[in-house]
mmCIF file of C-alpha atoms (C1' of nucleotides) in Angstrom:
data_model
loop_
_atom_site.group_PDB
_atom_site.id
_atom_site.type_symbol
_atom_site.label_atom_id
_atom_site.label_comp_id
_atom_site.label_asym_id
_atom_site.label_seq_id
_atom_site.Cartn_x
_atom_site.Cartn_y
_atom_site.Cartn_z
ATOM 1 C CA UNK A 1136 12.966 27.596 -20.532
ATOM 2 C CA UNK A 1137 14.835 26.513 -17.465
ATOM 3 C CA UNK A 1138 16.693 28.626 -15.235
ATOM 4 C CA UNK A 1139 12.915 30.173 -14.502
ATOM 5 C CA UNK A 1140 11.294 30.989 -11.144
ATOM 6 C CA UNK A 1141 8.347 28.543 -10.416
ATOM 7 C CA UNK A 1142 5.293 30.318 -8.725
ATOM 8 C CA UNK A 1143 3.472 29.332 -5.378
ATOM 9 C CA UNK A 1144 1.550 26.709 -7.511
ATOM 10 C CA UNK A 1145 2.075 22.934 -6.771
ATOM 11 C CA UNK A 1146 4.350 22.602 -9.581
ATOM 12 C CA UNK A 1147 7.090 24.728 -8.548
ATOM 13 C CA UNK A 1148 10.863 23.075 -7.905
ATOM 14 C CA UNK A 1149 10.542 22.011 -4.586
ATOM 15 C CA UNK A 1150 6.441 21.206 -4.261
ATOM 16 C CA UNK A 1151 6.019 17.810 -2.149
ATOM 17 C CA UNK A 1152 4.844 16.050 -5.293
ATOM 18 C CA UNK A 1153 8.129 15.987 -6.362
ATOM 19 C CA UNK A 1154 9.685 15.313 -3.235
ATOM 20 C CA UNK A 1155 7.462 12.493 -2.848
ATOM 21 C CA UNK A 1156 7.879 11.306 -6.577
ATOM 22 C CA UNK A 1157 11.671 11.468 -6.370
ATOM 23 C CA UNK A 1158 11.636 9.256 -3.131
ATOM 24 C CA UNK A 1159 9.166 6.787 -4.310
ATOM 25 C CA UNK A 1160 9.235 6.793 -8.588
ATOM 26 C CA UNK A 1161 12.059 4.428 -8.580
ATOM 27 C CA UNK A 1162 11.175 0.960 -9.735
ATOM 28 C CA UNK A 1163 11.200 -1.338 -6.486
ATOM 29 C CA UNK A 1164 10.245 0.616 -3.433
ATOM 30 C CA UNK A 1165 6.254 1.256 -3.785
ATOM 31 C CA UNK A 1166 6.137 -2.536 -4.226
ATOM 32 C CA UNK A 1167 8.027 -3.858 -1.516
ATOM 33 C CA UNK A 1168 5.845 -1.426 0.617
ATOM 34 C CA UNK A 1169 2.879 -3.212 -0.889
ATOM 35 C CA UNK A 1170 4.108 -6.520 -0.544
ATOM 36 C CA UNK A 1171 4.734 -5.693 3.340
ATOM 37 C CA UNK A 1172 1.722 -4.824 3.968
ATOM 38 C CA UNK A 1173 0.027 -8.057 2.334
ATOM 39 C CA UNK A 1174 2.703 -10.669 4.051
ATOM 40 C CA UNK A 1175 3.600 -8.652 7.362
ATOM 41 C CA UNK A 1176 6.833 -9.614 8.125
ATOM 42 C CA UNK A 1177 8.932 -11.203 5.575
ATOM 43 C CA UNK A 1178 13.067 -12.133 5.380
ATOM 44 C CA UNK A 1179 14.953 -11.122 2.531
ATOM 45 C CA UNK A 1180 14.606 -14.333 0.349
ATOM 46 C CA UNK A 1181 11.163 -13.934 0.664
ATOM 47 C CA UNK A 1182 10.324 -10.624 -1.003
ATOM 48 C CA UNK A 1183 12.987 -11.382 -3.697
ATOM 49 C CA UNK A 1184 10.878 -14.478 -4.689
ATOM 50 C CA UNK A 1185 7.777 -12.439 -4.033
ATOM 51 C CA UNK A 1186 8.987 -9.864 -6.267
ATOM 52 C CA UNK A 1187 10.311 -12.292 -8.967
ATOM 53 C CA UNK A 1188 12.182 -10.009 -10.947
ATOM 54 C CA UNK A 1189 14.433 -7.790 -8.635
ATOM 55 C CA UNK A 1190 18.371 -8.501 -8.133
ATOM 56 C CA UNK A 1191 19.419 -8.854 -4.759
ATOM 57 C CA UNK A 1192 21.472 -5.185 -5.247
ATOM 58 C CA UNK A 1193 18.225 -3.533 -5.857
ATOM 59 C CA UNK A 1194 16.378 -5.919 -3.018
ATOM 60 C CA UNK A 1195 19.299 -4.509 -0.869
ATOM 61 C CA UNK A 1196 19.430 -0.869 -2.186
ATOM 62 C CA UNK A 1197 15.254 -0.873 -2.065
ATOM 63 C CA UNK A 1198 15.670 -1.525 1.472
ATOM 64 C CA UNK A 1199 17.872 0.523 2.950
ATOM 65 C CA UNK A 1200 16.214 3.465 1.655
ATOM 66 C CA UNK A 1201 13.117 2.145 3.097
ATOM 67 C CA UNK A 1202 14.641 2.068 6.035
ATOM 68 C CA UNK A 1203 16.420 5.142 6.125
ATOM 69 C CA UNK A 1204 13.350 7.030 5.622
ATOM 70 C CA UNK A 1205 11.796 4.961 8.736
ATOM 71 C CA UNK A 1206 9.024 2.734 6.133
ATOM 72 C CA UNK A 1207 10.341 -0.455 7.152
ATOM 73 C CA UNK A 1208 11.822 -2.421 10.217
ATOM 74 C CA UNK A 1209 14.669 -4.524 10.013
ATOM 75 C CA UNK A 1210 15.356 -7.011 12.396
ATOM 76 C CA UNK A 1211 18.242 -9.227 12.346
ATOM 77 C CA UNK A 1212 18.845 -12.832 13.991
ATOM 78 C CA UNK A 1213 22.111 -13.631 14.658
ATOM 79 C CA UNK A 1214 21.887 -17.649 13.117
ATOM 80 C CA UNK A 1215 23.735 -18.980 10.597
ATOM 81 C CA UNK A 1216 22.707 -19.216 8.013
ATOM 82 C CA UNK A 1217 21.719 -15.583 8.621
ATOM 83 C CA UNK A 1218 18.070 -14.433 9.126
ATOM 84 C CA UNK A 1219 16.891 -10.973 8.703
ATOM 85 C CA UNK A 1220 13.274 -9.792 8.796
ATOM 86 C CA UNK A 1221 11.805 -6.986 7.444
ATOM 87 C CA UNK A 1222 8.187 -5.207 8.396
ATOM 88 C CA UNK A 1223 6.026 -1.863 8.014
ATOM 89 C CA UNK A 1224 6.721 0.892 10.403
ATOM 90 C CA UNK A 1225 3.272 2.872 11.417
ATOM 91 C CA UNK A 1226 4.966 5.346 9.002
ATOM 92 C CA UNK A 1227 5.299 2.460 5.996
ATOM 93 C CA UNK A 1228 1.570 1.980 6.844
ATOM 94 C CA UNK A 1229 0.248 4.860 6.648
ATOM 95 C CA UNK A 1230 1.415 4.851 3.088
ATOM 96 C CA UNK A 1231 -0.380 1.838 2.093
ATOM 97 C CA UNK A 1232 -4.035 3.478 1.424
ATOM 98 C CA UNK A 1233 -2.068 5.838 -0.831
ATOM 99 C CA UNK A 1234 -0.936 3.066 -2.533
ATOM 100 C CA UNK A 1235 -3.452 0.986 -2.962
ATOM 101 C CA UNK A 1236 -5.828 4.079 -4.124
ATOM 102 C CA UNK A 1237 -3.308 4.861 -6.692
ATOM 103 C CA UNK A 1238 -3.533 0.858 -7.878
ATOM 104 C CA UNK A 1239 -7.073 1.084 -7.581
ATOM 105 C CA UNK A 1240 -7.396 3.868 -10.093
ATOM 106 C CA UNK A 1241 -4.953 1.475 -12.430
ATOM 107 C CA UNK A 1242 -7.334 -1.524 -12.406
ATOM 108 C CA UNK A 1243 -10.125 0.481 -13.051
ATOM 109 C CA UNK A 1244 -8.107 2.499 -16.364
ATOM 110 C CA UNK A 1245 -5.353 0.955 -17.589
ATOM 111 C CA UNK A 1246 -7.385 -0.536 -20.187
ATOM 112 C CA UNK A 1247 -8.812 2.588 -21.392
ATOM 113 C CA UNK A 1248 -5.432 3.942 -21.320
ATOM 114 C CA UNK A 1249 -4.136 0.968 -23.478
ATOM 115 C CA UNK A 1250 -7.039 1.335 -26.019
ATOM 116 C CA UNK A 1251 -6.205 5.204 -25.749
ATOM 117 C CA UNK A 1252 -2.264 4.634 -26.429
ATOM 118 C CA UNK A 1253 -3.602 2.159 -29.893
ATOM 119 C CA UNK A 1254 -6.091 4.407 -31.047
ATOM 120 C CA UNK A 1255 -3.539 7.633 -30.831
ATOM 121 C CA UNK A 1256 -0.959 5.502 -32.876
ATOM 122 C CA UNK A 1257 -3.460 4.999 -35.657
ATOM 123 C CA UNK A 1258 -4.393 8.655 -36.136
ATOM 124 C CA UNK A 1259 -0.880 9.442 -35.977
ATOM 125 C CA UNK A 1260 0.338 6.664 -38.791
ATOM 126 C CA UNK A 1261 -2.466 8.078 -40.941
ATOM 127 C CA UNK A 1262 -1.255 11.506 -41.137
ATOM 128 C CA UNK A 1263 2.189 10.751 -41.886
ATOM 129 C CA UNK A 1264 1.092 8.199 -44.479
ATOM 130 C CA UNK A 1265 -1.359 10.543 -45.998
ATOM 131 C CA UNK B 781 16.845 -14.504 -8.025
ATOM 132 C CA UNK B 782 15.498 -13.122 -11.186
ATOM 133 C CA UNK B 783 13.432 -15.552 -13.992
ATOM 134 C CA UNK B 784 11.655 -16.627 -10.900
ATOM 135 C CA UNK B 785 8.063 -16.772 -11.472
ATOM 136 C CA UNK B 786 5.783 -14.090 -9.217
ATOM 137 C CA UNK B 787 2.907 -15.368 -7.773
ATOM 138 C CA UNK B 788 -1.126 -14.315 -7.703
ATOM 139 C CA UNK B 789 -0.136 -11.891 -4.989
ATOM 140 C CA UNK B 790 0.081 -7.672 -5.775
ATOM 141 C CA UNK B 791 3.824 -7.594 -6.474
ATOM 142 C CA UNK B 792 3.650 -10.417 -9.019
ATOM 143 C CA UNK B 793 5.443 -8.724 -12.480
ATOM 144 C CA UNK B 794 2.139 -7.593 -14.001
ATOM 145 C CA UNK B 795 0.221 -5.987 -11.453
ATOM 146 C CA UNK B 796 -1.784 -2.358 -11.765
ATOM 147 C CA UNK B 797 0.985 -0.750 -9.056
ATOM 148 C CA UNK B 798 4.003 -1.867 -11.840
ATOM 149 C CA UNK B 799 2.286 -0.426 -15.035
ATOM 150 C CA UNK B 800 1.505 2.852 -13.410
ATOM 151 C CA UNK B 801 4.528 3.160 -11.962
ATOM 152 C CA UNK B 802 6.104 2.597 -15.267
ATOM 153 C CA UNK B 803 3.908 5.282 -16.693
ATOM 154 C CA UNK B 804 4.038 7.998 -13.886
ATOM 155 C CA UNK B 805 6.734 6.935 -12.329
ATOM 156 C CA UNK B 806 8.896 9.267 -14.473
ATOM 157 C CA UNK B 807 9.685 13.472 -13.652
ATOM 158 C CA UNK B 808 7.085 14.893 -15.030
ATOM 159 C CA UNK B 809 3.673 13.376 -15.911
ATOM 160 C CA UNK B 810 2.406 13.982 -12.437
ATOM 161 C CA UNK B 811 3.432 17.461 -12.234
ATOM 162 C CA UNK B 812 1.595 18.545 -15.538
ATOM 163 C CA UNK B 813 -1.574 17.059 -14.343
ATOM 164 C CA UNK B 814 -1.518 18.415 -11.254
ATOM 165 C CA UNK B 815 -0.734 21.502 -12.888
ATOM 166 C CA UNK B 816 -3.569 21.150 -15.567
ATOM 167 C CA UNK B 817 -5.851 20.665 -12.253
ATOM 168 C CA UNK B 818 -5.415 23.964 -10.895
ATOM 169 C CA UNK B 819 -4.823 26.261 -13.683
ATOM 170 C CA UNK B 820 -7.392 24.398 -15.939
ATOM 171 C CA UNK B 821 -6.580 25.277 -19.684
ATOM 172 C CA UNK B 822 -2.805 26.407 -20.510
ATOM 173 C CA UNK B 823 -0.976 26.528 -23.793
ATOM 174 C CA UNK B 824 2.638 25.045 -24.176
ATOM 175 C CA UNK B 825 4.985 27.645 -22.419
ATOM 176 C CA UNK B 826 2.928 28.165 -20.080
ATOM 177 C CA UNK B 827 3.043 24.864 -19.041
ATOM 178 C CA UNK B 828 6.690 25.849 -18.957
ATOM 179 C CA UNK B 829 6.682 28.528 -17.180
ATOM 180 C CA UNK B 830 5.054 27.048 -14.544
ATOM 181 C CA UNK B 831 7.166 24.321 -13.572
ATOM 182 C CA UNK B 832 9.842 26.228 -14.307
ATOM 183 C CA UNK B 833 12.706 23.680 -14.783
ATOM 184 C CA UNK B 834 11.445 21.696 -17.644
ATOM 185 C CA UNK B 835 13.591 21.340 -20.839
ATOM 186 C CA UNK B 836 11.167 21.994 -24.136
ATOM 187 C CA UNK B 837 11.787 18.304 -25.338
ATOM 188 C CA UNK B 838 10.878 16.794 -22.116
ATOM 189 C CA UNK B 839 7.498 19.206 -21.969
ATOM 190 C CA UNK B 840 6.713 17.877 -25.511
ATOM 191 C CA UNK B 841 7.535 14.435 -24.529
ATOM 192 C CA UNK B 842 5.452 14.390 -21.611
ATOM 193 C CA UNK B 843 2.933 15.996 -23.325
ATOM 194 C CA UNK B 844 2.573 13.478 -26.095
ATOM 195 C CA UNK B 845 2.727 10.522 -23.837
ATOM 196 C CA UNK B 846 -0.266 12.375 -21.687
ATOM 197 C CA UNK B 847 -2.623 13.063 -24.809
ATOM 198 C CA UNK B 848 -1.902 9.261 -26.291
ATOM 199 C CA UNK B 849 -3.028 7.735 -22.791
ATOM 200 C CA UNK B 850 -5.735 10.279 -23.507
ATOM 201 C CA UNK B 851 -5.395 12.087 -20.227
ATOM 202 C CA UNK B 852 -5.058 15.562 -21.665
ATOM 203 C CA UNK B 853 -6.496 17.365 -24.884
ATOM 204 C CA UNK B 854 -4.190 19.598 -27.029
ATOM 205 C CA UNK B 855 -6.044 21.941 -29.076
ATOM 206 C CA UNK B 856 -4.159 23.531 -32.202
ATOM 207 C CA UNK B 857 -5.468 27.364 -33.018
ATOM 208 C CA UNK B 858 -3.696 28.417 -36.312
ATOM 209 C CA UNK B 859 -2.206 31.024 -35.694
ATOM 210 C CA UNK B 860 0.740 32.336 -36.358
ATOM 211 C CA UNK B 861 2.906 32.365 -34.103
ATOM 212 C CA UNK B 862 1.571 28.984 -33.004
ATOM 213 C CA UNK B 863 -0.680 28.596 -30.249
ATOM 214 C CA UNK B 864 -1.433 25.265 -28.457
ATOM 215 C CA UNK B 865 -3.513 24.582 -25.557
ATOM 216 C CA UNK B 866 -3.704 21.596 -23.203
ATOM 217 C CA UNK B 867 -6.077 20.291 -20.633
ATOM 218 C CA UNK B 868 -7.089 17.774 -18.754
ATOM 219 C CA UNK B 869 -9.812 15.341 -19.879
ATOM 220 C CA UNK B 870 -12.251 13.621 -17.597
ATOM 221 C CA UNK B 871 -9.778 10.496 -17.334
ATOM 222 C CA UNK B 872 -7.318 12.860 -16.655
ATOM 223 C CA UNK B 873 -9.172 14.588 -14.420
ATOM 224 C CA UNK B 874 -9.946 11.275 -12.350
ATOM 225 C CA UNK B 875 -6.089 10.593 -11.585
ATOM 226 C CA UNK B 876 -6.162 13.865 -9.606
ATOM 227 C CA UNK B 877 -7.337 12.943 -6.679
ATOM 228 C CA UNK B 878 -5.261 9.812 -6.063
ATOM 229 C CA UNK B 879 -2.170 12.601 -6.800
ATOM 230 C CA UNK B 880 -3.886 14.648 -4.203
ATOM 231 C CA UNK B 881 -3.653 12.138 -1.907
ATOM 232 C CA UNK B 882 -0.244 11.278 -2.391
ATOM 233 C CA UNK B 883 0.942 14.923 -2.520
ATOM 234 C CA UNK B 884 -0.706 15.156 1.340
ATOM 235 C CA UNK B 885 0.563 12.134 2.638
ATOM 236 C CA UNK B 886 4.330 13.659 1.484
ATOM 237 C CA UNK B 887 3.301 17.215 3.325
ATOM 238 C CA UNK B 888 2.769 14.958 6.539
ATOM 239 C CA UNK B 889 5.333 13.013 6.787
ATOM 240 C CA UNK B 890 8.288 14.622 4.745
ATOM 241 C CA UNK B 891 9.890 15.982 7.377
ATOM 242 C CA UNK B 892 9.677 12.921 9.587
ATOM 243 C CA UNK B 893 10.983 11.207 6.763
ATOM 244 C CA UNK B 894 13.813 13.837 6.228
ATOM 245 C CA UNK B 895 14.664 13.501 9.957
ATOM 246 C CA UNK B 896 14.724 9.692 10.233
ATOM 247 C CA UNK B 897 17.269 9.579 7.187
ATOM 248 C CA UNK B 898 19.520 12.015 9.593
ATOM 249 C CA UNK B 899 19.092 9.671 12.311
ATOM 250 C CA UNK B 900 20.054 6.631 10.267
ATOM 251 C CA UNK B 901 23.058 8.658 8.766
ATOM 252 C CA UNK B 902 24.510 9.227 12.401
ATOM 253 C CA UNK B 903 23.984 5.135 13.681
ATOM 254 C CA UNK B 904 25.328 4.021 10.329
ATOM 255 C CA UNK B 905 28.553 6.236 10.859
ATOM 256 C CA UNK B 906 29.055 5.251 14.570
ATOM 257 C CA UNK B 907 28.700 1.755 13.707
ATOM 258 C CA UNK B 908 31.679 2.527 11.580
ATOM 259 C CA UNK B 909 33.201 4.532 13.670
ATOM 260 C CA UNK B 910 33.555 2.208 16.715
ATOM 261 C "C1'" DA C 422 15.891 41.132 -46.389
ATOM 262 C "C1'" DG C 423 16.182 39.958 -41.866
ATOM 263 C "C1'" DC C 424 14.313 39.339 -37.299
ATOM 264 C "C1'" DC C 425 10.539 38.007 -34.117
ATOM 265 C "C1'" DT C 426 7.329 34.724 -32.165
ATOM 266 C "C1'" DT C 427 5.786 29.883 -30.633
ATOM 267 C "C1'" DA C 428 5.802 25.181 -30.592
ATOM 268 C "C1'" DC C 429 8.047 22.004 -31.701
ATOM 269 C "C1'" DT C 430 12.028 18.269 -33.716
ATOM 270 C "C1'" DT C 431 16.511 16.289 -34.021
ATOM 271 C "C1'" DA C 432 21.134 14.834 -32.915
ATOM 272 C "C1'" DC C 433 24.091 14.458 -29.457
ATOM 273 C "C1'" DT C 434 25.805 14.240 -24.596
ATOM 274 C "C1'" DT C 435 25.326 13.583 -19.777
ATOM 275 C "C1'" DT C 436 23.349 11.657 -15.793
ATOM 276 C "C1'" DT C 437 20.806 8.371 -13.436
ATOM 277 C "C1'" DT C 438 19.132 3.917 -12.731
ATOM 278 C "C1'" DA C 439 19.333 -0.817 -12.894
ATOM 279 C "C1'" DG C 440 21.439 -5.342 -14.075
ATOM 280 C "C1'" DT C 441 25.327 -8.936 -13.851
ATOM 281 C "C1'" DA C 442 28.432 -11.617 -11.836
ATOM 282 C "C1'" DA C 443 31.862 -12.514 -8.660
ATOM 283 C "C1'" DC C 444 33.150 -12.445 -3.923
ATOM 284 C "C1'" DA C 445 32.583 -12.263 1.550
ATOM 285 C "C1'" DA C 446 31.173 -14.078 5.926
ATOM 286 C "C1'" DT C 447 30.138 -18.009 8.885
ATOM 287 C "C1'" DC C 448 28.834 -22.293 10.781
ATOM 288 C "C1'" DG C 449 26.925 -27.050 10.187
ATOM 289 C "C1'" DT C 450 27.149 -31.085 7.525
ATOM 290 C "C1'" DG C 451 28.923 -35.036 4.695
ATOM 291 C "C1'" DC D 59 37.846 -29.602 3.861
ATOM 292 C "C1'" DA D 60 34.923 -28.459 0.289
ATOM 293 C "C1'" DC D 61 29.887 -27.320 0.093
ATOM 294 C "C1'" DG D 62 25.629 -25.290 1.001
ATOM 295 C "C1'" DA D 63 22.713 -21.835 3.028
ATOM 296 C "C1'" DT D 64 21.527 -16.706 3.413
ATOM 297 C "C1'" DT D 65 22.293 -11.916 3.221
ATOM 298 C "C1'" DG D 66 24.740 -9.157 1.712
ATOM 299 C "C1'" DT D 67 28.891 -6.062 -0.966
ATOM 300 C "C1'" DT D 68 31.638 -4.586 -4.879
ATOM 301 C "C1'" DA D 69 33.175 -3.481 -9.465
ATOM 302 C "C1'" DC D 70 31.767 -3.233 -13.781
ATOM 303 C "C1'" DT D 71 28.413 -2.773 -17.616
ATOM 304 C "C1'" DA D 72 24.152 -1.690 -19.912
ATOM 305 C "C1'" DA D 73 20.145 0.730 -20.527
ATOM 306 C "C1'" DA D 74 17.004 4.350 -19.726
ATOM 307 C "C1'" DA D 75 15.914 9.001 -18.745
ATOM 308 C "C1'" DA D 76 16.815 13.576 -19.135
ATOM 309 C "C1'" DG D 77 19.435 17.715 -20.648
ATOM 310 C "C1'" DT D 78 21.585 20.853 -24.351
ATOM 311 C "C1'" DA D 79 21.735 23.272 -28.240
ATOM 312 C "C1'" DA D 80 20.757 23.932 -32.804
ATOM 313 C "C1'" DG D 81 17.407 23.822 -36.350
ATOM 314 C "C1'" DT D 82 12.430 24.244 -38.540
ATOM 315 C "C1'" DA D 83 8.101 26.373 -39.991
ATOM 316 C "C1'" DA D 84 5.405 30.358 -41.317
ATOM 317 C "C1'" DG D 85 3.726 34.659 -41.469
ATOM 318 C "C1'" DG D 86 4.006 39.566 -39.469
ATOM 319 C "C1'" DC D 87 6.749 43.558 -38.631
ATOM 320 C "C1'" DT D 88 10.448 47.005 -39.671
#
DNA sequence: AGCCTTACTTACTTTTTAGTAACAATCGTG
DNA sequence: CACGATTGTTACTAAAAAGTAAGTAAGGCT
């Protein structure tokens, strides 16, 4: 099945969804975007604790790549102990309501999707039982 | 920095932007609902066909993990040789626009964001450089 | 009898992603 | 003169995601 030629259609190999989703499905990035654009500017420290759960590779990794692709601003202080700052370019912003709508649509059916997920199981354990 | 505790705020470990992005956040999910969208009602290779690169166990896997959430339908006709169809239900059909969105937002500023990775290439290797 | 079709399933391998833990740099402080 | 503070980097490991290829089912066709 591989090795085809996609069509026009938004699926094919190189569509922007996938461009987008390759850029942005990893674990850390869509949420330090968020978390930017609740806090405005934070240092490093701070979104880690934010975060809670990210190691200070990924912080590091996560934010290159942000910046690389011009989402974030990072500004650093020459102090010791050292002090760098990171914000939301226009760019970073104008991701946000993407975001958020995306998050919105979560609140409003995740649960339905959990109940979904339980009621699927069921059916399925009662036709291998059966 | 990890086992710290997250706070009330959006990036805090349990928030809506985490559990989709654990469920969409993989290769395909997206693209077979977008897919489903615009072509409506397809059966399995089909599916395939369209997005052209897709292994068969990935296209079932996706598939499965699409109809538990209970995002698309699979309807069994039996026949032989088998015929399956898929669409989208109305949940299903509710993520689409938020993709939409997404998918637009990557048309407008994919090349920006192709072009500022350049640019950060070329100061990162004269800072080495030097 | 053997091959075709479609929609899978399974076992195995590869690739990608993320986590861990140790180390670096640098100055002020005790 | 070791220690702490902060923002990293590096090498290594573990885990997750995805790919490959072979097999299965079941009836129709030759």
């Amino acid at each position: 099945m591989a090795e085809k030629k996609a069509d026009q259609f938004s699926a094919a190999v190189n569509c922007p969804i996938r461009q987008v989703l390759d850029r942005f499905g990893d674990k850390w990035s869509i949420l330090v975007v968020e978390l930017l654009s609740h806090k405005g500017r934070l240092r490093f420290s701070e979104i880690g604790q934010h975060i809670g759960d990210i190691s200070q590779k990924m912080l590091t990794v996560t934010l290159r790549s942000l910046e690389s692709d011009g989402l974030i601003l990072r500004e650093i202080f020459p102090e010791i102990p050292p002090r760098v700052e990171y914000e939301l370019t226009p760019l970073g912003m104008s991701l946000v309501p993407q975001i958020e709508s995306l998050t919105n649509w979560g609140k409003e059916h995740l649960e339905t999707i959990l109940h979904n997920r339980k009621t699927y199981e069921l059916r399925q354990k009662k036709k291998i039982t059966y």
